[in-house]
């Protein structure tokens, strides 16, 4: 058998395993678990780290202020050194819309060993601690919540006894590049962290979506949040791992009424979004990078290549094996496209999208070794001291 046939066979075997053995990651029916309203609604504090978010706050902050929550709830927006008047705008929106009480704080520049967002979260949690909340809702400044979002999250946590409940906010999909790249971003995330395994207590799989994380104050304190993850660039996954490793019960699923309003209109915007943290996901390990590139090539690029090679060369085995692998790949992507209400004709283009993600991942490594680190909102985070998490 030729190398192309062996490669196509390996790709098909990988896809059959992904289809059946990776926690049914491709299914998109996992929503907030069954829940009932508690007899007494516990106090909640909402912490919103914000840096230069004046462009999105008018769409997102009013949705938090308008939360229909029967218990005590208060918002703490932490203006993380913004240069666009984020804090002033937040106060103005609160005065105009009313609703939940809003406090705007400023933490100053983060000390060495801290990423700016987690330093802001630490400041917000510190302000919230005086209210003795049972839960903290950590949400990004670009996330818009329906009026019942907070009560539904709390009801889910209280009913099932979860220490952390997170929803993957529906990202904006409006431009051509957003349609091509954004659903695949969530698809790849679910492939790495199958949602069904996250909720299993005996599973080591742990992840959260930073735009919407409800965590009990007790679990956060037990896990040392955020100090124990102060250097993390991918803070949501690190937070979930810390909570689960400290004995917490966590849950992650797709959102129906929690949306990101942040636009990524061009490929460059999406490229920077992925490249800023892709190499951190690989633990800055060159061998893992090589393995990832080879894995992406085998799983996503080999099927169409084998199909074309087989058709052009008049050889049935690579064409059939490659075509079947591509068909399984396409079928697993369709549920995510339906969730995002996109045309199903995008499904066969997943190999092209995966190739873009491969290039973004390599570029993330190149940026790291050029000393640029993970850049976000005008800050660059270099690789932390390996002993930082142990001190």
Short mmCIF file of C-alpha atoms in Angstrom, two decimals:
data_model
loop_
_atom_site.label_atom_id
_atom_site.label_comp_id
_atom_site.label_asym_id
_atom_site.label_seq_id
_atom_site.Cartn_x
_atom_site.Cartn_y
_atom_site.Cartn_z
CA UNK A 1 0.00 0.00 0.00
CA UNK A 2 1.22 3.51 -0.80
CA UNK A 3 1.98 6.16 1.80
CA UNK A 4 -1.09 8.10 0.68
CA UNK A 5 -3.33 5.08 1.33
CA UNK A 6 -1.81 4.48 4.76
CA UNK A 7 -2.21 8.17 5.62
CA UNK A 8 -5.84 8.19 4.47
CA UNK A 9 -6.53 5.03 6.45
CA UNK A 10 -4.96 6.58 9.54
CA UNK A 11 -7.04 9.72 9.10
CA UNK A 12 -10.26 7.71 8.74
CA UNK A 13 -9.41 5.68 11.85
CA UNK A 14 -8.76 8.91 13.75
CA UNK A 15 -12.12 10.32 12.65
CA UNK A 16 -14.00 7.20 13.64
CA UNK A 17 -12.42 7.42 17.08
CA UNK A 18 -13.25 11.14 17.35
CA UNK A 19 -16.82 10.42 16.29
CA UNK A 20 -17.43 7.79 18.96
CA UNK A 21 -14.67 7.99 21.54
CA UNK A 22 -14.10 11.68 22.31
CA UNK A 23 -17.10 12.36 24.50
CA UNK A 24 -19.42 13.04 21.55
CA UNK A 25 -17.76 16.47 21.39
CA UNK A 26 -19.57 17.29 18.15
CA UNK A 27 -23.01 17.30 19.73
CA UNK A 28 -24.40 20.73 20.56
CA UNK A 29 -27.39 19.78 22.70
CA UNK A 30 -25.71 20.36 26.06
CA UNK A 31 -27.48 23.33 27.65
CA UNK A 32 -27.95 24.41 31.26
CA UNK A 33 -28.86 21.31 33.30
CA UNK A 34 -32.28 20.72 34.80
CA UNK A 35 -32.89 23.26 37.55
CA UNK A 36 -35.46 24.62 39.95
CA UNK A 37 -35.66 27.90 41.78
CA UNK A 38 -34.15 27.81 45.28
CA UNK A 39 -36.27 28.72 48.26
CA UNK A 40 -33.84 31.51 49.10
CA UNK A 41 -31.82 33.22 46.41
CA UNK A 42 -28.17 33.58 47.53
CA UNK A 43 -26.24 36.85 47.20
CA UNK A 44 -24.17 37.20 44.03
CA UNK A 45 -21.47 39.63 42.97
CA UNK A 46 -20.71 40.16 39.29
CA UNK A 47 -17.05 40.90 38.46
CA UNK A 48 -16.30 42.46 35.07
CA UNK A 49 -12.64 43.08 34.16
CA UNK A 50 -12.54 45.76 31.46
CA UNK A 51 -9.67 47.33 29.55
CA UNK A 52 -10.45 49.74 26.71
CA UNK A 53 -13.98 48.42 26.27
CA UNK A 54 -15.86 51.66 25.52
CA UNK A 55 -16.84 50.33 22.09
CA UNK A 56 -18.78 47.33 23.45
CA UNK A 57 -20.00 48.48 26.88
CA UNK A 58 -23.13 50.26 25.55
CA UNK A 59 -24.35 46.86 24.25
CA UNK A 60 -23.19 44.64 27.10
CA UNK A 61 -23.32 46.53 30.41
CA UNK A 62 -27.02 47.48 30.26
CA UNK A 63 -27.84 43.76 30.00
CA UNK A 64 -26.08 43.14 33.32
CA UNK A 65 -27.69 46.14 34.97
CA UNK A 66 -31.09 44.79 33.88
CA UNK A 67 -30.69 41.32 35.44
CA UNK A 68 -33.95 40.10 36.93
CA UNK A 69 -32.46 38.46 40.01
CA UNK A 70 -34.67 37.96 43.09
CA UNK A 71 -31.77 38.01 45.55
CA UNK A 72 -29.03 40.49 46.38
CA UNK A 73 -26.78 41.21 43.40
CA UNK A 74 -24.18 43.87 42.66
CA UNK A 75 -21.79 44.58 39.80
CA UNK A 76 -18.11 45.39 40.21
CA UNK A 77 -16.54 46.63 36.98
CA UNK A 78 -12.76 46.87 37.21
CA UNK A 79 -11.31 49.47 34.86
CA UNK A 80 -7.93 47.92 34.05
CA UNK A 81 -5.95 51.01 33.04
CA UNK A 82 -8.19 51.95 30.12
CA UNK A 83 -7.30 54.87 27.87
CA UNK A 84 -10.74 55.23 26.25
CA UNK A 85 -12.86 56.30 29.22
CA UNK A 86 -14.22 52.84 30.00
CA UNK A 87 -14.79 53.60 33.69
CA UNK A 88 -16.51 56.93 33.06
CA UNK A 89 -18.74 55.39 30.41
CA UNK A 90 -19.70 52.55 32.76
CA UNK A 91 -20.83 55.01 35.44
CA UNK A 92 -22.78 56.99 32.83
CA UNK A 93 -24.55 53.85 31.60
CA UNK A 94 -25.46 52.90 35.16
CA UNK A 95 -26.90 56.36 35.80
CA UNK A 96 -28.89 56.19 32.58
CA UNK A 97 -30.23 52.63 32.80
CA UNK A 98 -30.47 52.02 36.54
CA UNK A 99 -30.93 48.44 37.70
CA UNK A 100 -28.31 46.60 39.74
CA UNK A 101 -25.86 48.65 41.76
CA UNK A 102 -22.56 49.28 39.99
CA UNK A 103 -19.16 49.96 41.53
CA UNK A 104 -16.24 50.91 39.28
CA UNK A 105 -12.77 50.17 40.62
CA UNK A 106 -9.23 50.45 39.33
CA UNK A 107 -6.45 48.07 40.36
CA UNK A 108 -3.40 49.86 39.00
CA UNK A 109 -0.74 48.14 36.95
CA UNK A 110 -0.33 44.40 37.59
CA UNK A 111 2.80 43.36 39.48
CA UNK A 112 5.29 40.91 37.91
CA UNK A 113 3.85 37.41 37.53
CA UNK A 114 0.27 38.57 36.97
CA UNK A 115 -1.66 38.84 33.72
CA UNK A 116 -3.65 42.06 33.62
CA UNK A 117 -7.07 40.43 33.42
CA UNK A 118 -6.49 38.22 36.46
CA UNK A 119 -5.08 41.16 38.41
CA UNK A 120 -8.31 43.01 37.63
CA UNK A 121 -10.36 39.96 38.65
CA UNK A 122 -8.45 39.81 41.93
CA UNK A 123 -9.29 43.45 42.60
CA UNK A 124 -12.95 42.86 41.77
CA UNK A 125 -13.17 39.81 44.03
CA UNK A 126 -11.55 41.84 46.78
CA UNK A 127 -14.23 44.52 46.45
CA UNK A 128 -16.97 41.88 46.34
CA UNK A 129 -15.74 40.09 49.44
CA UNK A 130 -17.20 42.79 51.67
CA UNK A 131 -20.68 41.75 50.46
CA UNK A 132 -20.07 38.11 51.49
CA UNK A 133 -21.52 36.65 48.26
CA UNK A 134 -22.18 32.95 47.88
CA UNK A 135 -21.46 33.15 44.16
CA UNK A 136 -19.26 35.21 41.88
CA UNK A 137 -20.23 35.72 38.25
CA UNK A 138 -17.07 36.38 36.26
CA UNK A 139 -18.05 37.80 32.90
CA UNK A 140 -16.19 39.71 30.20
CA UNK A 141 -17.02 43.25 29.19
CA UNK A 142 -18.17 42.18 25.72
CA UNK A 143 -20.78 39.68 26.95
CA UNK A 144 -24.49 40.51 26.76
CA UNK A 145 -26.85 38.55 29.03
CA UNK A 146 -30.57 38.09 28.72
CA UNK A 147 -32.47 39.38 31.81
CA UNK A 148 -32.86 35.90 33.33
CA UNK A 149 -29.25 34.81 32.76
CA UNK A 150 -28.04 35.24 36.34
CA UNK A 151 -31.03 33.56 37.96
CA UNK A 152 -30.79 30.60 35.56
CA UNK A 153 -27.09 30.15 36.32
CA UNK A 154 -27.66 30.29 40.06
CA UNK A 155 -30.65 27.94 39.84
CA UNK A 156 -28.54 25.41 37.92
CA UNK A 157 -25.71 25.61 40.44
CA UNK A 158 -28.03 25.34 43.44
CA UNK A 159 -30.11 22.47 42.01
CA UNK A 160 -27.21 20.21 41.01
CA UNK A 161 -24.68 21.34 43.59
CA UNK A 162 -22.17 22.64 41.06
CA UNK A 163 -19.25 24.72 42.31
CA UNK A 164 -18.79 26.22 38.85
CA UNK A 165 -21.27 26.67 36.02
CA UNK A 166 -20.01 28.15 32.77
CA UNK A 167 -21.64 28.87 29.44
CA UNK A 168 -19.81 29.25 26.15
CA UNK A 169 -21.24 32.54 24.93
CA UNK A 170 -22.42 32.58 21.33
CA UNK A 171 -19.77 34.59 19.49
CA UNK A 172 -20.67 37.12 16.84
CA UNK A 173 -20.96 35.69 13.33
CA UNK A 174 -21.66 38.41 10.78
CA UNK A 175 -18.79 38.81 8.30
CA UNK A 176 -17.47 36.21 5.85
CA UNK A 177 -14.39 35.53 7.97
CA UNK A 178 -16.42 35.24 11.16
CA UNK A 179 -18.67 32.68 9.48
CA UNK A 180 -15.66 30.70 8.34
CA UNK A 181 -13.57 30.83 11.53
CA UNK A 182 -15.78 31.39 14.59
CA UNK A 183 -17.93 28.22 14.61
CA UNK A 184 -14.74 26.21 14.06
CA UNK A 185 -13.16 27.90 17.09
CA UNK A 186 -15.89 26.53 19.36
CA UNK A 187 -15.83 23.17 17.53
CA UNK A 188 -12.06 22.79 18.14
CA UNK A 189 -12.46 23.87 21.76
CA UNK A 190 -15.11 21.22 22.34
CA UNK A 191 -12.88 18.65 20.66
CA UNK A 192 -10.08 19.45 23.11
CA UNK A 193 -12.41 19.66 26.12
CA UNK A 194 -15.51 17.50 25.54
CA UNK A 195 -18.27 19.17 27.54
CA UNK A 196 -19.80 15.92 28.77
CA UNK A 197 -16.53 14.83 30.35
CA UNK A 198 -16.10 18.14 32.14
CA UNK A 199 -19.14 17.47 34.31
CA UNK A 200 -17.94 13.98 35.28
CA UNK A 201 -16.45 14.03 38.76
CA UNK A 202 -13.96 11.28 38.01
CA UNK A 203 -12.75 12.87 34.78
CA UNK A 204 -9.59 14.94 34.58
CA UNK A 205 -11.08 17.08 31.80
CA UNK A 206 -11.70 20.62 33.02
CA UNK A 207 -12.51 23.83 31.17
CA UNK A 208 -14.68 26.91 31.35
CA UNK A 209 -15.57 29.77 29.01
CA UNK A 210 -14.28 33.03 30.42
CA UNK A 211 -17.16 35.12 29.18
CA UNK A 212 -19.63 33.54 31.59
CA UNK A 213 -18.41 31.72 34.71
CA UNK A 214 -20.49 31.41 37.87
CA UNK A 215 -18.28 30.07 40.66
CA UNK A 216 -19.09 29.68 44.33
CA UNK A 217 -17.05 31.98 46.55
CA UNK A 218 -16.16 29.03 48.76
CA UNK A 219 -14.81 27.01 45.82
CA UNK A 220 -12.84 29.99 44.55
CA UNK A 221 -11.26 30.46 47.95
CA UNK A 222 -10.50 26.75 48.27
CA UNK A 223 -8.80 26.77 44.85
CA UNK A 224 -6.89 29.97 45.60
CA UNK A 225 -8.56 31.86 42.75
CA UNK A 226 -7.19 33.96 41.23
CA UNK A 227 -3.77 33.95 42.92
CA UNK A 228 -3.07 30.31 42.06
CA UNK A 229 -3.49 31.03 38.33
CA UNK A 230 -2.13 34.58 38.29
CA UNK A 231 0.25 33.92 35.39
CA UNK A 232 -2.29 32.13 33.16
CA UNK A 233 -2.93 33.50 29.68
CA UNK A 234 -5.78 31.03 29.09
CA UNK A 235 -7.38 32.01 32.38
CA UNK A 236 -10.78 30.32 31.96
CA UNK A 237 -9.38 26.82 31.46
CA UNK A 238 -6.86 27.37 34.26
CA UNK A 239 -9.63 28.53 36.60
CA UNK A 240 -11.76 25.45 35.89
CA UNK A 241 -8.79 23.12 36.40
CA UNK A 242 -7.96 24.75 39.73
CA UNK A 243 -11.55 24.42 40.95
CA UNK A 244 -11.85 20.79 39.82
CA UNK A 245 -8.45 19.79 41.23
CA UNK A 246 -9.46 21.23 44.60
CA UNK A 247 -12.52 18.94 44.67
CA UNK A 248 -15.06 21.15 42.93
CA UNK A 249 -17.88 19.91 40.67
CA UNK A 250 -17.95 21.89 37.43
CA UNK A 251 -20.14 22.17 34.33
CA UNK A 252 -19.68 23.76 30.90
CA UNK A 253 -22.15 23.94 28.03
CA UNK A 254 -23.27 26.08 25.13
CA UNK A 255 -25.31 29.20 25.75
CA UNK A 256 -28.61 30.11 24.18
CA UNK A 257 -29.12 33.60 25.59
CA UNK A 258 -25.59 34.77 26.40
CA UNK A 259 -23.82 36.45 23.47
CA UNK A 260 -20.53 38.14 22.73
CA UNK A 261 -20.94 41.51 21.02
CA UNK A 262 -17.27 41.90 20.17
CA UNK A 263 -16.71 42.08 16.39
CA UNK A 264 -13.89 40.30 14.59
CA UNK A 265 -14.62 41.68 11.11
CA UNK A 266 -11.43 40.67 9.32
CA UNK A 267 -9.10 37.70 9.20
CA UNK A 268 -6.42 39.74 10.95
CA UNK A 269 -8.67 40.32 13.96
CA UNK A 270 -9.47 36.63 14.26
CA UNK A 271 -5.84 35.69 13.65
CA UNK A 272 -4.66 37.83 16.56
CA UNK A 273 -7.40 36.44 18.79
CA UNK A 274 -6.22 32.87 18.21
CA UNK A 275 -2.48 33.47 17.93
CA UNK A 276 -2.23 35.35 21.23
CA UNK A 277 -2.79 32.18 23.25
CA UNK A 278 -2.45 29.17 20.92
CA UNK A 279 1.17 28.40 21.89
CA UNK A 280 0.33 28.84 25.57
CA UNK A 281 -2.27 26.10 25.07
CA UNK A 282 0.65 23.89 23.97
CA UNK A 283 2.57 24.80 27.15
CA UNK A 284 5.25 26.54 25.03
CA UNK A 285 6.62 23.12 24.15
CA UNK A 286 8.24 22.78 20.68
CA UNK A 287 7.69 19.01 20.60
CA UNK A 288 3.99 19.45 21.37
CA UNK A 289 3.86 22.09 18.61
CA UNK A 290 5.35 19.65 16.09
CA UNK A 291 2.94 16.94 17.20
CA UNK A 292 0.01 19.35 16.91
CA UNK A 293 0.97 20.41 13.39
CA UNK A 294 1.36 16.79 12.29
CA UNK A 295 -1.92 15.85 13.99
CA UNK A 296 -3.83 18.67 12.30
CA UNK A 297 -2.35 17.69 8.96
CA UNK A 298 -3.30 14.03 9.40
CA UNK A 299 -6.80 14.66 10.69
CA UNK A 300 -7.92 17.65 8.64
CA UNK A 301 -5.68 18.02 5.59
CA UNK A 302 -5.00 14.40 4.64
CA UNK A 303 -8.62 13.47 3.71
CA UNK A 304 -9.09 16.02 0.89
CA UNK A 305 -5.51 15.48 -0.27
CA UNK A 306 -6.01 11.69 -0.46
CA UNK A 307 -9.33 12.11 -2.26
CA UNK A 308 -7.86 14.41 -4.89
CA UNK A 309 -4.73 12.29 -5.27
CA UNK A 310 -6.82 9.18 -5.71
CA UNK A 311 -9.10 10.76 -8.29
CA UNK A 312 -6.24 12.32 -10.26
CA UNK A 313 -4.15 9.15 -10.09
CA UNK A 314 -7.04 6.85 -10.88
CA UNK A 315 -6.58 4.92 -7.62
CA UNK A 316 -9.72 3.95 -5.72
CA UNK A 317 -8.32 3.14 -2.22
CA UNK A 318 -6.98 6.62 -1.33
CA UNK A 319 -10.02 8.28 -2.91
CA UNK A 320 -12.48 6.12 -0.96
CA UNK A 321 -10.61 6.33 2.36
CA UNK A 322 -10.02 10.06 2.01
CA UNK A 323 -13.59 10.68 0.95
CA UNK A 324 -14.99 8.73 3.90
CA UNK A 325 -12.75 10.58 6.37
CA UNK A 326 -13.81 13.92 4.87
CA UNK A 327 -17.45 12.85 5.05
CA UNK A 328 -17.20 11.98 8.77
CA UNK A 329 -15.39 15.26 9.43
CA UNK A 330 -18.08 17.20 7.60
CA UNK A 331 -20.87 15.41 9.44
CA UNK A 332 -19.39 16.20 12.87
CA UNK A 333 -19.18 19.90 11.98
CA UNK A 334 -22.79 20.29 10.85
CA UNK A 335 -24.29 20.50 14.39
CA UNK A 336 -22.03 23.43 15.24
CA UNK A 337 -22.99 25.26 12.05
CA UNK A 338 -26.65 24.71 12.90
CA UNK A 339 -26.07 26.08 16.38
CA UNK A 340 -24.59 29.21 14.81
CA UNK A 341 -27.41 29.29 12.23
CA UNK A 342 -24.95 29.14 9.33
CA UNK A 343 -25.24 27.56 5.91
CA UNK A 344 -24.25 23.90 5.89
CA UNK A 345 -22.16 24.50 2.77
CA UNK A 346 -19.44 25.70 5.14
CA UNK A 347 -19.03 22.18 6.55
CA UNK A 348 -16.89 20.76 3.69
CA UNK A 349 -14.59 23.80 4.04
CA UNK A 350 -13.45 22.71 7.51
CA UNK A 351 -10.05 21.47 6.16
CA UNK A 352 -9.32 24.98 4.87
CA UNK A 353 -10.32 26.51 8.20
CA UNK A 354 -8.17 23.98 10.04
CA UNK A 355 -5.24 24.96 7.83
CA UNK A 356 -5.73 28.58 8.90
CA UNK A 357 -5.70 27.48 12.55
CA UNK A 358 -2.51 25.50 11.89
CA UNK A 359 -0.85 28.66 10.54
CA UNK A 360 -2.17 30.71 13.49
CA UNK A 361 -0.68 28.18 15.92
CA UNK A 362 2.71 28.28 14.22
CA UNK A 363 2.58 32.08 14.19
CA UNK A 364 1.79 32.05 17.91
CA UNK A 365 5.00 30.06 18.50
CA UNK A 366 6.99 32.42 16.28
CA UNK A 367 5.69 35.41 18.24
CA UNK A 368 6.71 33.70 21.48
CA UNK A 369 10.27 33.01 20.38
CA UNK A 370 10.64 36.53 19.06
CA UNK A 371 9.98 37.70 22.59
CA UNK A 372 6.58 39.18 21.86
CA UNK A 373 4.70 36.75 24.08
CA UNK A 374 0.93 36.77 24.24
CA UNK A 375 -0.26 40.27 23.39
CA UNK A 376 -3.69 41.57 24.44
CA UNK A 377 -5.07 45.07 24.93
CA UNK A 378 -1.66 46.68 24.64
CA UNK A 379 0.07 44.30 27.07
CA UNK A 380 2.50 41.51 26.27
CA UNK A 381 2.82 38.50 28.56
CA UNK A 382 5.98 36.46 28.32
CA UNK A 383 6.39 32.91 29.52
CA UNK A 384 6.20 32.86 33.33
CA UNK A 385 8.79 31.54 35.71
CA UNK A 386 8.05 27.77 35.98
CA UNK A 387 8.21 28.08 39.77
CA UNK A 388 5.69 30.94 39.83
CA UNK A 389 2.74 28.64 40.34
CA UNK A 390 4.48 26.89 43.24
CA UNK A 391 5.23 29.89 45.40
#
